[in-house]
mmCIF file of C-alpha atoms in Angstrom:
data_model
loop_
_atom_site.group_PDB
_atom_site.id
_atom_site.type_symbol
_atom_site.label_atom_id
_atom_site.label_comp_id
_atom_site.label_asym_id
_atom_site.label_seq_id
_atom_site.Cartn_x
_atom_site.Cartn_y
_atom_site.Cartn_z
ATOM 1 C CA MET A 1 93.823 120.216 102.693
ATOM 2 C CA PRO A 2 91.674 117.618 104.491
ATOM 3 C CA VAL A 3 90.997 118.398 108.153
ATOM 4 C CA ARG A 4 90.857 115.764 110.870
ATOM 5 C CA PRO A 5 88.195 116.168 113.562
ATOM 6 C CA ASP A 6 90.766 115.028 116.118
ATOM 7 C CA ALA A 7 94.365 114.895 114.947
ATOM 8 C CA PRO A 8 96.071 111.700 116.108
ATOM 9 C CA GLN A 9 99.048 111.953 118.399
ATOM 10 C CA THR A 10 102.054 111.514 116.164
ATOM 11 C CA ARG A 11 104.262 108.584 117.117
ATOM 12 C CA VAL A 12 107.786 107.801 116.058
ATOM 13 C CA TRP A 13 107.946 104.244 114.787
ATOM 14 C CA GLU A 14 111.213 102.355 114.474
ATOM 15 C CA ARG A 15 110.197 98.958 113.049
ATOM 16 C CA PHE A 16 107.700 98.936 110.168
ATOM 17 C CA VAL A 17 106.570 95.694 108.516
ATOM 18 C CA ALA A 18 104.212 95.604 105.513
ATOM 19 C CA LEU A 19 101.971 92.582 104.834
ATOM 20 C CA GLY A 20 99.661 91.766 101.962
ATOM 21 C CA ASP A 21 99.415 91.042 98.270
ATOM 22 C CA SER A 22 100.355 92.788 95.017
ATOM 23 C CA PHE A 23 99.016 96.144 96.226
ATOM 24 C CA THR A 24 101.588 96.238 99.029
ATOM 25 C CA GLU A 25 104.295 94.571 96.938
ATOM 26 C CA GLY A 26 103.902 97.637 94.730
ATOM 27 C CA LEU A 27 102.520 96.556 91.346
ATOM 28 C CA ASP A 28 102.450 98.601 88.930
ATOM 29 C CA ASP A 29 105.049 101.021 90.328
ATOM 30 C CA PRO A 30 108.280 99.720 88.764
ATOM 31 C CA ASP A 31 111.605 100.108 90.531
ATOM 32 C CA THR A 32 113.537 102.056 87.909
ATOM 33 C CA THR A 33 116.850 101.256 89.603
ATOM 34 C CA GLU A 34 116.322 97.554 88.822
ATOM 35 C CA PRO A 35 114.257 97.584 85.605
ATOM 36 C CA THR A 36 115.030 93.973 84.657
ATOM 37 C CA GLN A 37 114.337 92.410 88.052
ATOM 38 C CA ASP A 38 110.502 92.487 88.097
ATOM 39 C CA ARG A 39 110.716 94.568 91.257
ATOM 40 C CA TYR A 40 108.317 97.271 92.325
ATOM 41 C CA VAL A 41 108.300 100.190 94.754
ATOM 42 C CA GLY A 42 104.715 100.876 95.815
ATOM 43 C CA TRP A 43 102.982 102.894 98.482
ATOM 44 C CA ALA A 44 104.412 100.970 101.453
ATOM 45 C CA ASP A 45 108.025 101.503 100.335
ATOM 46 C CA ARG A 46 107.237 105.186 99.874
ATOM 47 C CA VAL A 47 105.752 105.407 103.364
ATOM 48 C CA ALA A 48 108.827 103.655 104.764
ATOM 49 C CA ALA A 49 111.129 106.123 103.003
ATOM 50 C CA ALA A 50 109.270 109.078 104.528
ATOM 51 C CA LEU A 51 109.266 107.554 108.021
ATOM 52 C CA ALA A 52 112.973 106.748 107.693
ATOM 53 C CA ALA A 53 113.747 110.341 106.678
ATOM 54 C CA ARG A 54 111.835 111.691 109.672
ATOM 55 C CA ASN A 55 113.611 109.323 112.039
ATOM 56 C CA ALA A 56 116.981 110.251 110.563
ATOM 57 C CA ALA A 57 116.256 113.895 111.305
ATOM 58 C CA LEU A 58 115.423 112.882 114.887
ATOM 59 C CA GLU A 59 118.481 110.590 115.076
ATOM 60 C CA VAL A 60 116.204 107.621 115.715
ATOM 61 C CA PRO A 61 116.902 104.241 114.029
ATOM 62 C CA PHE A 62 114.436 102.814 111.528
ATOM 63 C CA GLY A 63 114.016 99.412 109.910
ATOM 64 C CA TYR A 64 111.566 98.250 107.261
ATOM 65 C CA ALA A 65 110.483 94.855 105.927
ATOM 66 C CA ASN A 66 107.949 94.112 103.198
ATOM 67 C CA LEU A 67 106.635 90.535 103.207
ATOM 68 C CA ALA A 68 103.832 91.064 100.666
ATOM 69 C CA ILE A 69 103.598 88.733 97.682
ATOM 70 C CA ARG A 70 101.353 89.219 94.673
ATOM 71 C CA GLY A 71 98.316 86.978 94.334
ATOM 72 C CA ARG A 72 98.127 86.004 97.993
ATOM 73 C CA LEU A 73 94.692 85.281 99.482
ATOM 74 C CA ILE A 74 93.975 86.323 103.051
ATOM 75 C CA ASP A 75 94.576 82.838 104.500
ATOM 76 C CA ALA A 76 98.061 82.786 102.977
ATOM 77 C CA VAL A 77 98.839 86.306 104.211
ATOM 78 C CA ILE A 78 97.871 85.338 107.750
ATOM 79 C CA SER A 79 99.463 81.890 107.817
ATOM 80 C CA GLU A 80 102.684 82.741 105.967
ATOM 81 C CA GLN A 81 103.374 86.422 106.564
ATOM 82 C CA LEU A 82 101.904 87.223 109.966
ATOM 83 C CA PRO A 83 104.101 84.866 112.057
ATOM 84 C CA ALA A 84 107.202 86.084 110.201
ATOM 85 C CA ALA A 85 106.172 89.683 110.832
ATOM 86 C CA LEU A 86 105.576 89.194 114.545
ATOM 87 C CA ALA A 87 108.992 87.540 114.865
ATOM 88 C CA LEU A 88 110.489 90.863 113.747
ATOM 89 C CA HIS A 89 108.875 92.669 116.737
ATOM 90 C CA PRO A 90 107.451 95.590 114.740
ATOM 91 C CA ASP A 91 105.872 98.663 116.272
ATOM 92 C CA LEU A 92 103.949 99.458 113.053
ATOM 93 C CA VAL A 93 102.361 96.885 110.718
ATOM 94 C CA SER A 94 100.436 97.602 107.538
ATOM 95 C CA LEU A 95 97.949 94.873 106.673
ATOM 96 C CA SER A 96 96.128 94.976 103.349
ATOM 97 C CA ALA A 97 94.562 91.618 102.579
ATOM 98 C CA GLY A 98 91.338 90.162 101.273
ATOM 99 C CA GLY A 99 91.260 91.995 97.958
ATOM 100 C CA ASN A 100 92.059 88.867 95.952
ATOM 101 C CA ASP A 101 89.419 86.940 97.896
ATOM 102 C CA VAL A 102 86.794 89.581 97.114
ATOM 103 C CA LEU A 103 87.453 89.151 93.382
ATOM 104 C CA ARG A 104 86.589 85.442 93.533
ATOM 105 C CA PRO A 105 83.142 84.495 92.150
ATOM 106 C CA ARG A 106 82.164 82.793 95.403
ATOM 107 C CA VAL A 107 83.415 84.249 98.644
ATOM 108 C CA SER A 108 82.106 84.798 102.153
ATOM 109 C CA LEU A 109 83.007 88.404 102.831
ATOM 110 C CA ARG A 110 82.054 87.930 106.459
ATOM 111 C CA ALA A 111 84.599 85.116 106.777
ATOM 112 C CA VAL A 112 87.268 87.259 105.086
ATOM 113 C CA MET A 113 86.657 90.166 107.451
ATOM 114 C CA ASP A 114 86.601 87.889 110.504
ATOM 115 C CA ARG A 115 90.013 86.554 109.488
ATOM 116 C CA LEU A 116 91.303 90.071 108.932
ATOM 117 C CA GLU A 117 90.031 91.313 112.278
ATOM 118 C CA GLY A 118 91.549 88.345 114.076
ATOM 119 C CA ALA A 119 94.928 89.178 112.554
ATOM 120 C CA VAL A 120 94.621 92.836 113.560
ATOM 121 C CA VAL A 121 93.761 91.853 117.135
ATOM 122 C CA GLN A 122 96.780 89.544 117.237
ATOM 123 C CA ILE A 123 99.076 92.351 116.096
ATOM 124 C CA ARG A 124 97.534 94.913 118.434
ATOM 125 C CA GLU A 125 98.043 92.583 121.401
ATOM 126 C CA THR A 126 101.810 92.980 120.876
ATOM 127 C CA GLY A 127 101.496 96.748 121.340
ATOM 128 C CA ALA A 128 102.118 97.524 117.663
ATOM 129 C CA ASP A 129 100.017 99.961 115.666
ATOM 130 C CA VAL A 130 98.201 98.647 112.587
ATOM 131 C CA LEU A 131 97.603 100.440 109.309
ATOM 132 C CA LEU A 132 94.638 99.199 107.222
ATOM 133 C CA VAL A 133 93.686 100.388 103.734
ATOM 134 C CA THR A 134 90.163 100.569 102.297
ATOM 135 C CA ALA A 135 89.262 99.361 98.837
ATOM 136 C CA PRO A 136 89.257 102.012 96.108
ATOM 137 C CA ASP A 137 86.131 103.395 94.470
ATOM 138 C CA VAL A 138 85.988 101.794 91.011
ATOM 139 C CA SER A 139 82.439 102.840 90.159
ATOM 140 C CA TRP A 140 83.781 105.166 87.440
ATOM 141 C CA ALA A 141 86.057 102.594 85.742
ATOM 142 C CA PRO A 142 84.806 100.773 82.613
ATOM 143 C CA LEU A 143 84.323 97.001 83.015
ATOM 144 C CA VAL A 144 86.151 96.907 86.366
ATOM 145 C CA ASN A 145 83.155 98.684 87.933
ATOM 146 C CA ARG A 146 81.339 95.338 88.042
ATOM 147 C CA VAL A 147 83.136 94.555 91.327
ATOM 148 C CA HIS A 148 82.201 97.934 92.813
ATOM 149 C CA PRO A 149 79.473 96.612 95.179
ATOM 150 C CA ARG A 150 81.947 94.203 96.778
ATOM 151 C CA MET A 151 84.491 97.004 97.206
ATOM 152 C CA VAL A 152 81.856 99.085 98.986
ATOM 153 C CA GLU A 153 80.989 96.229 101.351
ATOM 154 C CA TYR A 154 84.666 95.493 102.054
ATOM 155 C CA THR A 155 85.336 99.154 102.834
ATOM 156 C CA ALA A 156 82.354 99.477 105.177
ATOM 157 C CA ASN A 157 83.458 96.395 107.106
ATOM 158 C CA LEU A 158 87.078 97.575 107.200
ATOM 159 C CA TRP A 159 86.110 100.825 108.895
ATOM 160 C CA ALA A 160 84.313 98.778 111.551
ATOM 161 C CA VAL A 161 87.412 96.631 112.083
ATOM 162 C CA GLY A 162 89.497 99.754 112.491
ATOM 163 C CA GLN A 163 87.060 101.215 115.005
ATOM 164 C CA ARG A 164 86.895 98.061 117.091
ATOM 165 C CA THR A 165 90.640 97.461 117.167
ATOM 166 C CA GLY A 166 92.040 100.988 117.252
ATOM 167 C CA ALA A 167 93.810 100.548 113.914
ATOM 168 C CA PHE A 168 94.578 103.395 111.537
ATOM 169 C CA VAL A 169 92.456 103.274 108.356
ATOM 170 C CA VAL A 170 93.816 104.773 105.129
ATOM 171 C CA ASP A 171 90.740 105.924 103.236
ATOM 172 C CA ILE A 172 91.517 105.615 99.543
ATOM 173 C CA TYR A 173 87.861 104.965 98.740
ATOM 174 C CA THR A 174 87.081 108.691 98.920
ATOM 175 C CA LEU A 175 90.428 109.822 97.456
ATOM 176 C CA ARG A 176 88.873 111.281 94.322
ATOM 177 C CA ALA A 177 92.242 111.957 92.712
ATOM 178 C CA LEU A 178 92.342 108.209 92.021
ATOM 179 C CA HIS A 179 89.322 108.531 89.712
ATOM 180 C CA ASP A 180 91.670 108.885 86.763
ATOM 181 C CA ALA A 181 92.980 106.133 84.484
ATOM 182 C CA ARG A 182 96.486 107.608 84.789
ATOM 183 C CA MET A 183 96.505 106.641 88.465
ATOM 184 C CA TRP A 184 96.170 102.993 87.430
ATOM 185 C CA GLY A 185 98.363 100.512 85.611
ATOM 186 C CA PRO A 186 97.481 98.932 82.258
ATOM 187 C CA ASP A 187 95.672 96.036 83.965
ATOM 188 C CA ARG A 188 93.175 98.461 85.616
ATOM 189 C CA ILE A 189 93.667 96.595 88.903
ATOM 190 C CA HIS A 190 97.004 97.870 90.189
ATOM 191 C CA PHE A 191 98.067 101.463 90.647
ATOM 192 C CA SER A 192 100.608 103.380 88.605
ATOM 193 C CA SER A 193 103.590 105.146 90.187
ATOM 194 C CA GLU A 194 101.480 108.299 90.477
ATOM 195 C CA GLY A 195 98.671 106.358 92.127
ATOM 196 C CA HIS A 196 101.013 104.736 94.648
ATOM 197 C CA THR A 197 102.526 108.153 95.406
ATOM 198 C CA ARG A 198 99.078 109.575 96.202
ATOM 199 C CA ILE A 199 98.200 106.582 98.391
ATOM 200 C CA ALA A 200 101.493 106.889 100.289
ATOM 201 C CA ALA A 201 100.715 110.525 101.034
ATOM 202 C CA GLN A 202 97.240 109.565 102.249
ATOM 203 C CA ALA A 203 98.794 106.915 104.502
ATOM 204 C CA LEU A 204 101.358 109.336 105.944
ATOM 205 C CA TRP A 205 98.627 111.910 106.590
ATOM 206 C CA THR A 206 96.596 109.206 108.325
ATOM 207 C CA LEU A 207 99.586 108.454 110.565
ATOM 208 C CA GLY A 208 99.774 112.126 111.523
ATOM 209 C CA LEU A 209 102.560 113.338 109.234
ATOM 210 C CA GLU A 210 101.375 116.519 107.561
ATOM 211 C CA GLN A 211 101.528 116.546 103.755
ATOM 212 C CA ASP A 212 101.244 119.182 101.082
ATOM 213 C CA ASP A 213 97.758 119.088 99.627
ATOM 214 C CA ASP A 214 98.987 118.014 96.174
ATOM 215 C CA TRP A 215 98.013 114.400 96.807
ATOM 216 C CA VAL A 216 94.289 115.184 96.943
ATOM 217 C CA THR A 217 94.350 117.444 93.878
ATOM 218 C CA PRO A 218 93.267 115.635 90.692
ATOM 219 C CA LEU A 219 95.417 115.797 87.593
ATOM 220 C CA ASP A 220 94.338 118.135 84.822
ATOM 221 C CA PRO A 221 91.735 116.330 82.694
ATOM 222 C CA ALA A 222 93.121 114.107 79.971
ATOM 223 C CA PRO A 223 91.749 114.346 76.432
ATOM 224 C CA PRO A 224 88.718 112.029 76.287
ATOM 225 C CA LEU A 225 88.879 108.889 74.182
ATOM 226 C CA GLY A 226 86.433 108.548 71.325
ATOM 227 C CA ARG A 227 83.926 105.714 71.266
ATOM 228 C CA ILE A 228 85.998 103.579 68.890
ATOM 229 C CA GLU A 229 89.183 104.194 70.876
ATOM 230 C CA SER A 230 87.403 103.242 74.110
ATOM 231 C CA LEU A 231 86.063 100.018 72.614
ATOM 232 C CA GLN A 232 89.502 99.118 71.272
ATOM 233 C CA ALA A 233 91.095 99.795 74.672
ATOM 234 C CA ASP A 234 88.504 97.572 76.343
ATOM 235 C CA ARG A 235 89.130 94.749 73.852
ATOM 236 C CA GLU A 236 92.884 94.960 74.403
ATOM 237 C CA TRP A 237 92.396 94.900 78.179
ATOM 238 C CA VAL A 238 90.210 91.782 77.970
ATOM 239 C CA ALA A 239 92.758 89.982 75.776
ATOM 240 C CA THR A 240 95.885 91.095 77.623
ATOM 241 C CA HIS A 241 94.768 91.075 81.247
ATOM 242 C CA LEU A 242 91.309 89.611 81.894
ATOM 243 C CA ARG A 243 91.640 86.361 79.950
ATOM 244 C CA PRO A 244 95.033 85.424 81.482
ATOM 245 C CA TRP A 245 93.597 86.167 84.938
ATOM 246 C CA ILE A 246 90.623 83.870 84.245
ATOM 247 C CA ARG A 247 92.939 81.123 82.962
ATOM 248 C CA ARG A 248 94.978 81.284 86.170
ATOM 249 C CA ARG A 249 91.795 80.993 88.222
ATOM 250 C CA ILE A 250 90.669 77.913 86.241
ATOM 251 C CA ARG A 251 94.096 76.295 86.653
ATOM 252 C CA ARG A 252 94.257 77.348 90.304
ATOM 253 C CA GLU A 253 97.508 79.151 89.630
ATOM 254 C CA SER A 254 98.682 82.405 91.203
ATOM 255 C CA SER A 255 100.851 85.193 89.855
ATOM 256 C CA GLY A 256 102.822 84.847 93.084
ATOM 257 C CA ASP A 257 103.621 81.134 92.770
ATOM 258 C CA GLY A 258 107.295 80.577 93.530
ATOM 259 C CA ARG A 259 107.919 84.146 94.644
ATOM 260 C CA VAL A 260 109.490 85.283 97.900
ATOM 261 C CA PRO A 261 109.140 88.608 99.750
ATOM 262 C CA LYS A 262 111.228 91.455 98.373
ATOM 263 C CA ARG A 263 112.324 92.640 101.851
ATOM 264 C CA PRO A 264 112.089 89.646 104.219
ATOM 265 C CA GLN A 265 114.116 91.211 107.028
ATOM 266 C CA LEU A 266 114.068 94.552 108.796
ATOM 267 C CA ALA A 267 116.688 96.741 107.190
ATOM 268 C CA PRO A 268 117.423 100.450 106.905
ATOM 269 C CA VAL A 269 115.837 102.330 104.007
ATOM 270 C CA GLU A 270 118.982 103.309 102.171
ATOM 271 C CA ARG A 271 117.453 105.592 99.567
ATOM 272 C CA PRO A 272 114.214 107.486 99.060
ATOM 273 C CA ALA A 273 111.569 105.867 96.938
ATOM 274 C CA PRO A 274 111.973 106.954 93.284
#
């Protein structure tokens, strides 16, 4: 079980709003109750379910909105989602943005982090708490590890933003249980249901809700792939996921074009996350 040097004072939040891109929308953690609707659960929904259950035990109301939309760059998150979030008067806001910007060939990381910090300051000025999430460590992942240096730089800057603004920082970079292909979806960019479950537990622990230590325990090792199997898996990934992503970039299209938030208004969490 990880040990905090100084355990945060646990608060009881009543109005939680999640902002961001596909990570917070929940890809690749499918909602099994609506398998044909292209809907996902994700770590934020799982955090909301746990907070709602705690509040129910305390007989305290709880509402949750998730405004995240896949493919959104940080400017879109701030211009489209932030005003809508503040209008809901939240007391807890998760903000995970900039990941899609970091994947662009040309990007000013300093500009991205300045935009992110400005948004955090704006939220904090309302009295709400903010929950930030680091980038993951992808140094172990074939092909995807080429973006590892940018993930390191993003994470280092994010910790500084958290320190300057008093935001909570969910450290998934050092969550070694995520160093397993089974924690990731087929596209090697989004997390599987198991990965989102681990991240939700890390987030709840960060907020001061004690968790069983299962979330930090890696899965039993999977049988290793042979060289030919690994090469075939890499070829399939390039054809199925990388090439379509590149085509969208060339055409200046987004996977989130035409989409709307899955939970645009604060509402009770009626069931636990599956």
